[in-house]
mmCIF file of C-alpha atoms in Angstrom:
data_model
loop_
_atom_site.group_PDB
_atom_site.id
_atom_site.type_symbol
_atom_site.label_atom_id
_atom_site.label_comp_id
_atom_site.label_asym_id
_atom_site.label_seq_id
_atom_site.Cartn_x
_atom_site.Cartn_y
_atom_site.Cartn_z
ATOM 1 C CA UNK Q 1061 85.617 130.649 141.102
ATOM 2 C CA UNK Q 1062 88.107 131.436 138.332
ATOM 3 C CA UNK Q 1063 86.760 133.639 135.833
ATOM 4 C CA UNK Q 1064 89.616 132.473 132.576
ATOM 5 C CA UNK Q 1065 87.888 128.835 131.542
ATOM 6 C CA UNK Q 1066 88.821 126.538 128.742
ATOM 7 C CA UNK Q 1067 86.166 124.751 126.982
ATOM 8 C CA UNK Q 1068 87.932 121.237 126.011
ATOM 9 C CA UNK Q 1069 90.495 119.172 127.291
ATOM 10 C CA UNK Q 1070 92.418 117.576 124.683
ATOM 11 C CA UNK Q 1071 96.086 118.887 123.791
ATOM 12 C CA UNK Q 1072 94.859 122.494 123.099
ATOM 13 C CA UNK Q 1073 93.350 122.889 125.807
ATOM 14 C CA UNK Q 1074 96.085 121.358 127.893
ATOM 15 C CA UNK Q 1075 99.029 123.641 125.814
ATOM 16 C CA UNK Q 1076 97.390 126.232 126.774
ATOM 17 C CA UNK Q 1077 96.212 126.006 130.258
ATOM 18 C CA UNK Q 1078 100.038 125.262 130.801
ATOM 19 C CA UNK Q 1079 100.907 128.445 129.457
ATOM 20 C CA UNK Q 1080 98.089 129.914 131.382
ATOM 21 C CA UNK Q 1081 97.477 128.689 134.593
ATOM 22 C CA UNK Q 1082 95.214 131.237 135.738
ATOM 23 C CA UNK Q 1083 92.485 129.649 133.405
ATOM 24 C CA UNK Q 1084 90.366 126.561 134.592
ATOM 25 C CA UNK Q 1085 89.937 123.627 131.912
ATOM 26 C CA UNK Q 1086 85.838 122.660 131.715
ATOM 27 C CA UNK Q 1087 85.925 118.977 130.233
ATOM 28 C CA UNK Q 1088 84.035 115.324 130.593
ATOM 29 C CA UNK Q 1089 87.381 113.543 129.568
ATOM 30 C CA UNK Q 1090 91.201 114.704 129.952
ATOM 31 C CA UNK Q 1091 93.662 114.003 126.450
ATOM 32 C CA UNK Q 1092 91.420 113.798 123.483
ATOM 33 C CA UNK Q 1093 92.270 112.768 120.121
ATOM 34 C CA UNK Q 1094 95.989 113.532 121.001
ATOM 35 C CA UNK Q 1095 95.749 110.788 123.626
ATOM 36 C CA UNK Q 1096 96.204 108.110 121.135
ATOM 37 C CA UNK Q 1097 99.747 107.432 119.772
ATOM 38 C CA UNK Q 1098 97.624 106.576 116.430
ATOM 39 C CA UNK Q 1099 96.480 109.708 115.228
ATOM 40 C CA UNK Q 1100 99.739 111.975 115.979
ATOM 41 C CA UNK Q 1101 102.943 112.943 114.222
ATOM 42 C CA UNK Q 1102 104.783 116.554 115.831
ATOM 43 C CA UNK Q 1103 105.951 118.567 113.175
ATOM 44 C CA UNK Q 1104 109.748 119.219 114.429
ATOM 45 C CA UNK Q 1105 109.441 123.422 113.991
ATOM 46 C CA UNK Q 1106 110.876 125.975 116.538
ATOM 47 C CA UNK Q 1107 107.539 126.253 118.473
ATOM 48 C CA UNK Q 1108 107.175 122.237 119.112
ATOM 49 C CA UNK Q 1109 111.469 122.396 120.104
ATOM 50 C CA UNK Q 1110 110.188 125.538 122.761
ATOM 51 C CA UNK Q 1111 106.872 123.506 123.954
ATOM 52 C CA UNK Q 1112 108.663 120.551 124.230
ATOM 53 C CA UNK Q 1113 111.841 121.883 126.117
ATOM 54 C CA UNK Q 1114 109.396 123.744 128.559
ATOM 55 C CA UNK Q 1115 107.080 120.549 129.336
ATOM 56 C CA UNK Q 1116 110.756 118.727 130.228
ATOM 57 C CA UNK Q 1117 112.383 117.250 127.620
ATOM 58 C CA UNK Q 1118 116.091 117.302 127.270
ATOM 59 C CA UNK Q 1119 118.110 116.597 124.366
ATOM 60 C CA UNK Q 1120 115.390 117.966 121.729
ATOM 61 C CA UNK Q 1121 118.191 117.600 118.862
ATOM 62 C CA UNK Q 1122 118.315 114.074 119.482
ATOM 63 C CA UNK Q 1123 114.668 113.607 119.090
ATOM 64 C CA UNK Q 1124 115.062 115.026 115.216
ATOM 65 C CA UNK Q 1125 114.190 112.688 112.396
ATOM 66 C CA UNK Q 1126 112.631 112.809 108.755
ATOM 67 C CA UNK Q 1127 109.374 111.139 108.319
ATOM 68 C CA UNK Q 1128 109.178 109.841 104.881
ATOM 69 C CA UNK Q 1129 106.211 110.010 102.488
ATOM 70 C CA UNK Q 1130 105.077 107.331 99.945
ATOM 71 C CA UNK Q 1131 102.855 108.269 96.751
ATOM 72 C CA UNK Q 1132 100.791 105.054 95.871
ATOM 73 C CA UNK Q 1133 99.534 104.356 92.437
ATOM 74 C CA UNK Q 1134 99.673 101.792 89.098
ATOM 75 C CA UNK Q 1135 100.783 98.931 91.856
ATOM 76 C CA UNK Q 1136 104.059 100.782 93.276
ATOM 77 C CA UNK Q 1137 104.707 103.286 95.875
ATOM 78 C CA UNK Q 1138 106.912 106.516 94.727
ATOM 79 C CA UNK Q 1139 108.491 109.068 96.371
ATOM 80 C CA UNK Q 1140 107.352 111.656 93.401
ATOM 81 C CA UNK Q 1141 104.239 113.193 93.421
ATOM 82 C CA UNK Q 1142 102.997 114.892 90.350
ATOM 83 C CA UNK Q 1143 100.468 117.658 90.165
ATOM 84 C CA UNK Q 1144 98.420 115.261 88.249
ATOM 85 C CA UNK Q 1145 99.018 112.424 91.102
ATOM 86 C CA UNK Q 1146 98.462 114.928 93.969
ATOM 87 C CA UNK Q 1147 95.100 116.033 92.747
ATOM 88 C CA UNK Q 1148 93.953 112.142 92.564
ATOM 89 C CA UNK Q 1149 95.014 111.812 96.133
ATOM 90 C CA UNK Q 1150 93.410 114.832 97.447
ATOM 91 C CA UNK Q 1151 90.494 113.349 95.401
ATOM 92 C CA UNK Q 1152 90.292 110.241 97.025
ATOM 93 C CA UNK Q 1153 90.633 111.640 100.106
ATOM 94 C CA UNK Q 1154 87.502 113.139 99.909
ATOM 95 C CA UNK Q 1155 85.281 110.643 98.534
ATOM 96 C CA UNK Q 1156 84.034 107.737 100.523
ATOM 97 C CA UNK Q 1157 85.870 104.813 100.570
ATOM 98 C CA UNK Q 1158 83.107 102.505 98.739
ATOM 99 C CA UNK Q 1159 82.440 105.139 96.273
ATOM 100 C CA UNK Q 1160 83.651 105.951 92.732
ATOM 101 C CA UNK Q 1161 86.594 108.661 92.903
ATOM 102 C CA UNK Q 1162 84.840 111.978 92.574
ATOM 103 C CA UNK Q 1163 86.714 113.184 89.771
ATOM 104 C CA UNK Q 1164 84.653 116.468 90.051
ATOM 105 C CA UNK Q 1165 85.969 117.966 93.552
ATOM 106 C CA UNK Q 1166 88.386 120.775 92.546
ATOM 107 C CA UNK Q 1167 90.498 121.679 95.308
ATOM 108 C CA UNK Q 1168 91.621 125.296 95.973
ATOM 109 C CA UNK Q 1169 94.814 124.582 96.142
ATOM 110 C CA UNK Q 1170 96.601 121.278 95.654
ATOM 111 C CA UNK Q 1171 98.522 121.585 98.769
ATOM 112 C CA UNK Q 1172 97.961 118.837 101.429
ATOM 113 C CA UNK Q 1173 99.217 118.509 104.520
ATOM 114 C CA UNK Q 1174 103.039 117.233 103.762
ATOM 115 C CA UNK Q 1175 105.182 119.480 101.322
ATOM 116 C CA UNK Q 1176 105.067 118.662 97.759
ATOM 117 C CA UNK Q 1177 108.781 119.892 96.516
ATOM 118 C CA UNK Q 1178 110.019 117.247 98.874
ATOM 119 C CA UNK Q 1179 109.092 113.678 100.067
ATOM 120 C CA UNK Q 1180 110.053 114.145 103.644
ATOM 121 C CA UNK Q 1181 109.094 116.302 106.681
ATOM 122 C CA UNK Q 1182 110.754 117.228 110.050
ATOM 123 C CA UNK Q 1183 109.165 115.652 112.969
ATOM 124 C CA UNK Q 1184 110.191 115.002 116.869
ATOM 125 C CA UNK Q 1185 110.505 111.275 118.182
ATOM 126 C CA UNK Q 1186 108.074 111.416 120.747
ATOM 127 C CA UNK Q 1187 105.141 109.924 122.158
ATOM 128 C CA UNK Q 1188 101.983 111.796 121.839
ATOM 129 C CA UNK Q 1189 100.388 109.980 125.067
ATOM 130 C CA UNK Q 1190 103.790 111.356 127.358
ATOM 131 C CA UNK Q 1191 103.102 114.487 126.144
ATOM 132 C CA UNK Q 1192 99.404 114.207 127.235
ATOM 133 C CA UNK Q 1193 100.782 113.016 130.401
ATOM 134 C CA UNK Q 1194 103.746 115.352 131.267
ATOM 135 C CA UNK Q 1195 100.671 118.244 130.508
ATOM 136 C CA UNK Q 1196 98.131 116.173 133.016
ATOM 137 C CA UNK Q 1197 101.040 116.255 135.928
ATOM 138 C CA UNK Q 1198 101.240 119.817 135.432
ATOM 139 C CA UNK Q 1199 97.843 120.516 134.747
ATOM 140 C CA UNK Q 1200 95.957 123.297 136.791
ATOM 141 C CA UNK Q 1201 92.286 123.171 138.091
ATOM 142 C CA UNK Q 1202 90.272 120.955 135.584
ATOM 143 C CA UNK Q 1203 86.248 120.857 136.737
ATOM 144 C CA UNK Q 1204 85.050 117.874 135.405
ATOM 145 C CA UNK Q 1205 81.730 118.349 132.828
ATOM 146 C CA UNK Q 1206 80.749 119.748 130.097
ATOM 147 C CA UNK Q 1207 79.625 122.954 128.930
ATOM 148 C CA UNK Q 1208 75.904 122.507 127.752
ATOM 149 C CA UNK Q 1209 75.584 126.789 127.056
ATOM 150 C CA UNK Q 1210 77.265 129.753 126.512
ATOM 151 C CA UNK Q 1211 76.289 134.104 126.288
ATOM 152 C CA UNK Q 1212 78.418 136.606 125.721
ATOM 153 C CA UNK Q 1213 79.067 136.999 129.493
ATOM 154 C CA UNK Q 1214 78.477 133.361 131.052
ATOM 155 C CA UNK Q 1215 78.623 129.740 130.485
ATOM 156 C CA UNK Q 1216 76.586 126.800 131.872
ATOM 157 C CA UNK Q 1217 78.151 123.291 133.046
ATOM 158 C CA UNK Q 1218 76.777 120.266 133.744
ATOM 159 C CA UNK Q 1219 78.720 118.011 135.778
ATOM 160 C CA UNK Q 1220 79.258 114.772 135.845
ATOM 161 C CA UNK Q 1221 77.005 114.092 138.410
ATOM 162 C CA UNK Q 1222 74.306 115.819 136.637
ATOM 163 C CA UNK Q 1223 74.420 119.214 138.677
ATOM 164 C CA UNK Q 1224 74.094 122.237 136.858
ATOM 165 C CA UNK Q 1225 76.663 125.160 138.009
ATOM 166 C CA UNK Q 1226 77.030 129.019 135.781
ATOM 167 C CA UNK Q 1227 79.859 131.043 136.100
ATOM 168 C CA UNK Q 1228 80.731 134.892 134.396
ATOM 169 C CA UNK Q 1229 83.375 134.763 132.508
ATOM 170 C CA UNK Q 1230 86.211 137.471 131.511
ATOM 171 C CA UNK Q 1231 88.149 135.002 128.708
ATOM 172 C CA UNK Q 1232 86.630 132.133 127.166
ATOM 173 C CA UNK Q 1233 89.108 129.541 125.153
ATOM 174 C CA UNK Q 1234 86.861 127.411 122.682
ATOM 175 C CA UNK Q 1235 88.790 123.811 121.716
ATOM 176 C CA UNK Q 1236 85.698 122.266 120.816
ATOM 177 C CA UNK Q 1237 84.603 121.661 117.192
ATOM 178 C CA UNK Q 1238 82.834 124.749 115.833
ATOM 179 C CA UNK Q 1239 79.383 122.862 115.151
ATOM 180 C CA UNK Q 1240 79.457 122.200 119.049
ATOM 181 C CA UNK Q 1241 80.442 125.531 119.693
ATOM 182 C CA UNK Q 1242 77.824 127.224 117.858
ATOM 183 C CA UNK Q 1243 75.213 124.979 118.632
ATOM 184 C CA UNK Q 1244 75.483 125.539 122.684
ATOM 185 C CA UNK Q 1245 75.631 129.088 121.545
ATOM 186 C CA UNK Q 1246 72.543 129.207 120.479
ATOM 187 C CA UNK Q 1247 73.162 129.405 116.488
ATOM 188 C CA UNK Q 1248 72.304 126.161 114.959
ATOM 189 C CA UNK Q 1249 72.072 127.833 111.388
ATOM 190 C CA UNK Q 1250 75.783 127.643 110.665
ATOM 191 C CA UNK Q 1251 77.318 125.123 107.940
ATOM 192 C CA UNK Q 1252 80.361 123.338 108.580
ATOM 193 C CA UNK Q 1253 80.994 121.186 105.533
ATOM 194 C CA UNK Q 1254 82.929 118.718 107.095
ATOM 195 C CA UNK Q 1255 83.771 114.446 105.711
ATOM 196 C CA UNK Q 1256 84.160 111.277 108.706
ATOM 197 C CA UNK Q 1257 86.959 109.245 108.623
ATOM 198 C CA UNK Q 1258 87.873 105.697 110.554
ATOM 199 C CA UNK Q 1259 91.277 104.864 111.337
ATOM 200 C CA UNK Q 1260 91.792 101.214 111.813
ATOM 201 C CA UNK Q 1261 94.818 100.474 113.988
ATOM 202 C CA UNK Q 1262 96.848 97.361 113.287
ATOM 203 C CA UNK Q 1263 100.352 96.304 114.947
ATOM 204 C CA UNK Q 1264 101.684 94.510 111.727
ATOM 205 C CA UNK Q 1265 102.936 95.788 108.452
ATOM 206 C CA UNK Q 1266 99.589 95.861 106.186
ATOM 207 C CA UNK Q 1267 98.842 95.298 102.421
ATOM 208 C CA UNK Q 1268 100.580 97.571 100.247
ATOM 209 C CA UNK Q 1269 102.821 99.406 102.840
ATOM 210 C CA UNK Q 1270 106.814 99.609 103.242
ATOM 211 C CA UNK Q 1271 108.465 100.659 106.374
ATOM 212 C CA UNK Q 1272 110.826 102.761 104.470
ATOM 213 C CA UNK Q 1273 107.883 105.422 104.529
ATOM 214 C CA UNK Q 1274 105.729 106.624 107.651
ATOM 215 C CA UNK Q 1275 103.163 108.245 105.451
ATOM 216 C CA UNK Q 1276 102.037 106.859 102.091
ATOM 217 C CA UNK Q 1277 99.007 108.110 100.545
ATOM 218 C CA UNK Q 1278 97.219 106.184 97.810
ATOM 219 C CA UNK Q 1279 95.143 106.025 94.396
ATOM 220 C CA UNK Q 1280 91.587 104.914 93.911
ATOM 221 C CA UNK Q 1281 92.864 101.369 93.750
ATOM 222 C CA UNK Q 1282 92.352 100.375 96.833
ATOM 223 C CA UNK Q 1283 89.780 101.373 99.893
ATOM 224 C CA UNK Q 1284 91.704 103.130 101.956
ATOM 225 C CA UNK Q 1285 93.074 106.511 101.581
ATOM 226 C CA UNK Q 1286 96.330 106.799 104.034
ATOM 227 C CA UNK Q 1287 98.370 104.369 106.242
ATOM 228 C CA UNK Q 1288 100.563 105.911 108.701
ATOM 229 C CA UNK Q 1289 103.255 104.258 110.870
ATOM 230 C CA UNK Q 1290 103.816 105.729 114.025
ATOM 231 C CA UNK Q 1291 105.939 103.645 116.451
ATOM 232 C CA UNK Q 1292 104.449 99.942 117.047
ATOM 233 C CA UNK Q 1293 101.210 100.871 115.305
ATOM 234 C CA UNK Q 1294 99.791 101.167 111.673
ATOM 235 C CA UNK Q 1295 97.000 103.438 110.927
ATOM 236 C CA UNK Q 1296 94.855 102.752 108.032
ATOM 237 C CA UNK Q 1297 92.733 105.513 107.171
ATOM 238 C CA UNK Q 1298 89.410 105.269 105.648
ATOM 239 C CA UNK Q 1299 87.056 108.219 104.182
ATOM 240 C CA UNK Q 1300 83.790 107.657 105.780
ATOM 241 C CA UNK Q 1301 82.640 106.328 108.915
ATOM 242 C CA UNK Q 1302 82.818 102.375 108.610
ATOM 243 C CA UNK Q 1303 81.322 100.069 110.445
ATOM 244 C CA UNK Q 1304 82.485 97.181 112.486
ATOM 245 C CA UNK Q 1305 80.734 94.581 109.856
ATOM 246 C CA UNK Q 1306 82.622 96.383 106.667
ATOM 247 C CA UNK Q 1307 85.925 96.954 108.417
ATOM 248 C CA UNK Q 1308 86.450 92.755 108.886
ATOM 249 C CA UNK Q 1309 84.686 92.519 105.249
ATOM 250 C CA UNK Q 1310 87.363 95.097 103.495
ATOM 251 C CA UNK Q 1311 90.204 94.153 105.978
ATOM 252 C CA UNK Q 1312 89.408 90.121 106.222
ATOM 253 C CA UNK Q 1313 92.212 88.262 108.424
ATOM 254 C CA UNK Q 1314 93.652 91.277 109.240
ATOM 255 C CA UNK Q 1315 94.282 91.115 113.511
ATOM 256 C CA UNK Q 1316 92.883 94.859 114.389
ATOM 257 C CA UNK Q 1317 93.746 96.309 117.143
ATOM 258 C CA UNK Q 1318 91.419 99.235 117.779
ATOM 259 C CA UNK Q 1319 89.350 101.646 115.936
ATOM 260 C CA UNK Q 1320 89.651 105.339 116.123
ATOM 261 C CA UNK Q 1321 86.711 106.912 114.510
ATOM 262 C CA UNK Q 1322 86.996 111.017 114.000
ATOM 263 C CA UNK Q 1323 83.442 112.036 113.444
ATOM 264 C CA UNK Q 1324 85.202 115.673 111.712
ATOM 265 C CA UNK Q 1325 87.950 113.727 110.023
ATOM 266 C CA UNK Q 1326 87.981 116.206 107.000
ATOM 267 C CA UNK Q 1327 86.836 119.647 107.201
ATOM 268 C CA UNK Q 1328 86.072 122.724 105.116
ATOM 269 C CA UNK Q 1329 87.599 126.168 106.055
ATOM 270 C CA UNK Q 1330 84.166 128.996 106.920
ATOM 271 C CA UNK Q 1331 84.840 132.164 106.477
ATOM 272 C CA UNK Q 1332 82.463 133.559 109.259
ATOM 273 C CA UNK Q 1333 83.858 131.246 111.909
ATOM 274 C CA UNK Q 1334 84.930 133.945 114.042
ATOM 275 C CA UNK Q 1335 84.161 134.260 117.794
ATOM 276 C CA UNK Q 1336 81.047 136.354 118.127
ATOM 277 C CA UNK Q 1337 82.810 138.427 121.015
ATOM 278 C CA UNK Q 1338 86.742 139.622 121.386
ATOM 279 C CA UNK Q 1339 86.662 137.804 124.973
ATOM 280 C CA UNK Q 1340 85.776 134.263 123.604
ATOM 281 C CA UNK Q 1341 89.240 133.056 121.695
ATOM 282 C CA UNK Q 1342 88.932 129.713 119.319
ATOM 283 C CA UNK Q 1343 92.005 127.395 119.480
ATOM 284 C CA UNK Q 1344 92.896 124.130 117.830
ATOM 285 C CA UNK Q 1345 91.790 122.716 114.116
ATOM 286 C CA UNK Q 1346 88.657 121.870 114.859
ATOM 287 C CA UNK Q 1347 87.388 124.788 117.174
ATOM 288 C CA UNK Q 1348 89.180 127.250 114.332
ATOM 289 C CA UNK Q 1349 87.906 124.601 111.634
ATOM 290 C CA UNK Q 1350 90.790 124.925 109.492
ATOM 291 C CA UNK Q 1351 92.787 121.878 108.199
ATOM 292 C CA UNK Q 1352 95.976 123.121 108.091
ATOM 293 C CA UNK Q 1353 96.254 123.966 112.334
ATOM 294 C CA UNK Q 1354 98.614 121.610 114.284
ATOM 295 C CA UNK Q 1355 100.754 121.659 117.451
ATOM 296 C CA UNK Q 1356 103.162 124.147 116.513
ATOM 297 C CA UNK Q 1357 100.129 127.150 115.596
ATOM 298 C CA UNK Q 1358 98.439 126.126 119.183
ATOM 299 C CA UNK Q 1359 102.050 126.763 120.643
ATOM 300 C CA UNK Q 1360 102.109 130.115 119.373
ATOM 301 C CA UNK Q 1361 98.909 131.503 119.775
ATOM 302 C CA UNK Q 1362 99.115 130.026 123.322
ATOM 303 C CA UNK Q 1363 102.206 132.198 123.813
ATOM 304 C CA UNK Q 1364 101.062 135.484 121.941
ATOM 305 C CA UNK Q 1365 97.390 135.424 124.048
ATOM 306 C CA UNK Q 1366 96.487 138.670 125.989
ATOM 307 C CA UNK Q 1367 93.690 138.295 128.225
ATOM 308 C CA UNK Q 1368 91.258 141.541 126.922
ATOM 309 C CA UNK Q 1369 90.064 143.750 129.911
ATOM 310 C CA UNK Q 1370 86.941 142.691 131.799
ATOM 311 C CA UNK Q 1371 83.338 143.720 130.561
ATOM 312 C CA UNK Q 1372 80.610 144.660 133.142
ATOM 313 C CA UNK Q 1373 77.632 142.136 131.963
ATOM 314 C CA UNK Q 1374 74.880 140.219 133.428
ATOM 315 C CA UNK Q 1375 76.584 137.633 135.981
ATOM 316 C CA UNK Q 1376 74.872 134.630 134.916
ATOM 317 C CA UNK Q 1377 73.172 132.803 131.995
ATOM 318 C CA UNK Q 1378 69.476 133.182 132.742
#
């Protein structure tokens, strides 16, 4: 067996398995998150442009457009955003969505995930799901479980048939949410302040939306916190994890077409979420738990890794 794995097989895993070949993805499903054409915008940035070109696209210029961002509030959708209006939003993205707006949550900074001197940014035209499958066709050995517990030398998998194999490693790669992480670890005693959110996915133009904009972000007026328009599809994000009974309630005669529910949604940087050895590597937001990571940082750590020399250790998890 291979002794480079990958814990995780959504696009982190997948960028960097095709960067690294040598390493074998462990995972019980192929695509993630990244999978759906919902949840996905690609910053346009010189990394994406390289990952993009080397997966087989052509014509990346082409591909260039400006997403625009709406700022809803008092009934109408602007394309300022005030300090005082950005603080609101970053508000009400953190409080439930059948909750008062937590005026009390003070943000660190009031910078979100779009810039705020402009109400634009640079993305690529293409479809998240090709990009999941141009990685698949070129993917290298995938086994096909999950990892259920990890040392500082080994890992154990359980398959999908409910064997158990253990392997030594010499480089781990960690895409999985940190509470996972920790928790197959062994150390269940780390906090990982972290809000749900449901994305309901609708095909027509909803409530309160223009298609001039592909992002618009909104006040405590209404229930929902974002709608994005990617493509043929609307998502229309919620703060908290709804059910199936309030989604038709808040959203009545609205046709749905599916719901998305990200059990991490919102997440809280931790300052000791570091790998506990310097042959274990974290990749992706959720696995680094930090908000701010997208494509473009997994390209480039992808490209910058060096595998760290091999450690003499026990061979297997006991």
């Amino acid at each position: 067996m291979k002794q480079n794995y990958i814990i995780g097989g959504g696009l982190s895993g997948l960028i960097f398995q095709f960067y690294h070949p040598e390493f074998t993805i462990i995972t019980p499903d192929i695509g993630g998150l990244f999978k759906s054409a919902y949840l996905a915008i690609i910053h346009d940035t010189s990394e994406t442009r390289k990952f993009l070109t080397d997966l087989g696209y052509e014509n990346i210029e082409k591909l260039h457009r400006k997403s625009y961002i709406g700022y809803y509030t008092q009934g109408w959708i602007r394309d300022q955003l005030s300090p005082q209006l950005n603080l609101l939003i970053i508000q009400k993205k953190m409080t439930p969505w059948d909750s008062a707006l937590n005026k009390e949550f003070k943000p660190e900074s009031l910078d979100m995930s779009t810039s705020r001197t402009v109400n634009y940014f640079n993305t690529l035209d293409v479809q998240p799901h090709e990009v999941i499958e141009k990685l698949k066709s070129k993917a290298g050995e995938i086994l096909e479980g999950s990892v259920i517990a990890i040392s500082d030398y080994a890992i154990r998998v359980k398959y999908s048939d409910n064997a158990i194999g253990a392997f030594s490693y010499d480089s781990l790669i960690s895409t999985i949410p940190a509470p996972i992480f920790w928790r197959i670890y062994g150390n269940e005693n780390k906090k990982f302040p972290c809000t749900p959110i449901t994305n309901v996915i609708v095909d027509s133009c909803p409530e309160l939306f223009h298609d001039k904009y592909d992002v618009v972000y909104y006040d405590d007026s209404v229930p929902w916190s974002r709608i994005t328009h990617l493509h043929d599809s609307y998502a229309i994000e919620f703060t908290g994890n709804l059910t199936d009974a309030q989604i038709a309630t808040v959203l009545s005669g609205v046709k749905i077409k599916t719901v998305v529910r990200v059990p991490y949604g919102r997440i809280s940087s931790v300052a000791d979420n570091v790998p506990p050895n310097d042959r274990i590597t974290f990749m992706g937001r959720f696995s680094q738990w930090k908000y701010g990571i997208v494509m473009e940082h997994t390209v480039k750590q992808a490209l910058e890794f060096q595998i760290k020399p091999k450690v003499d250790g026990p061979e297997l998890l006991e």
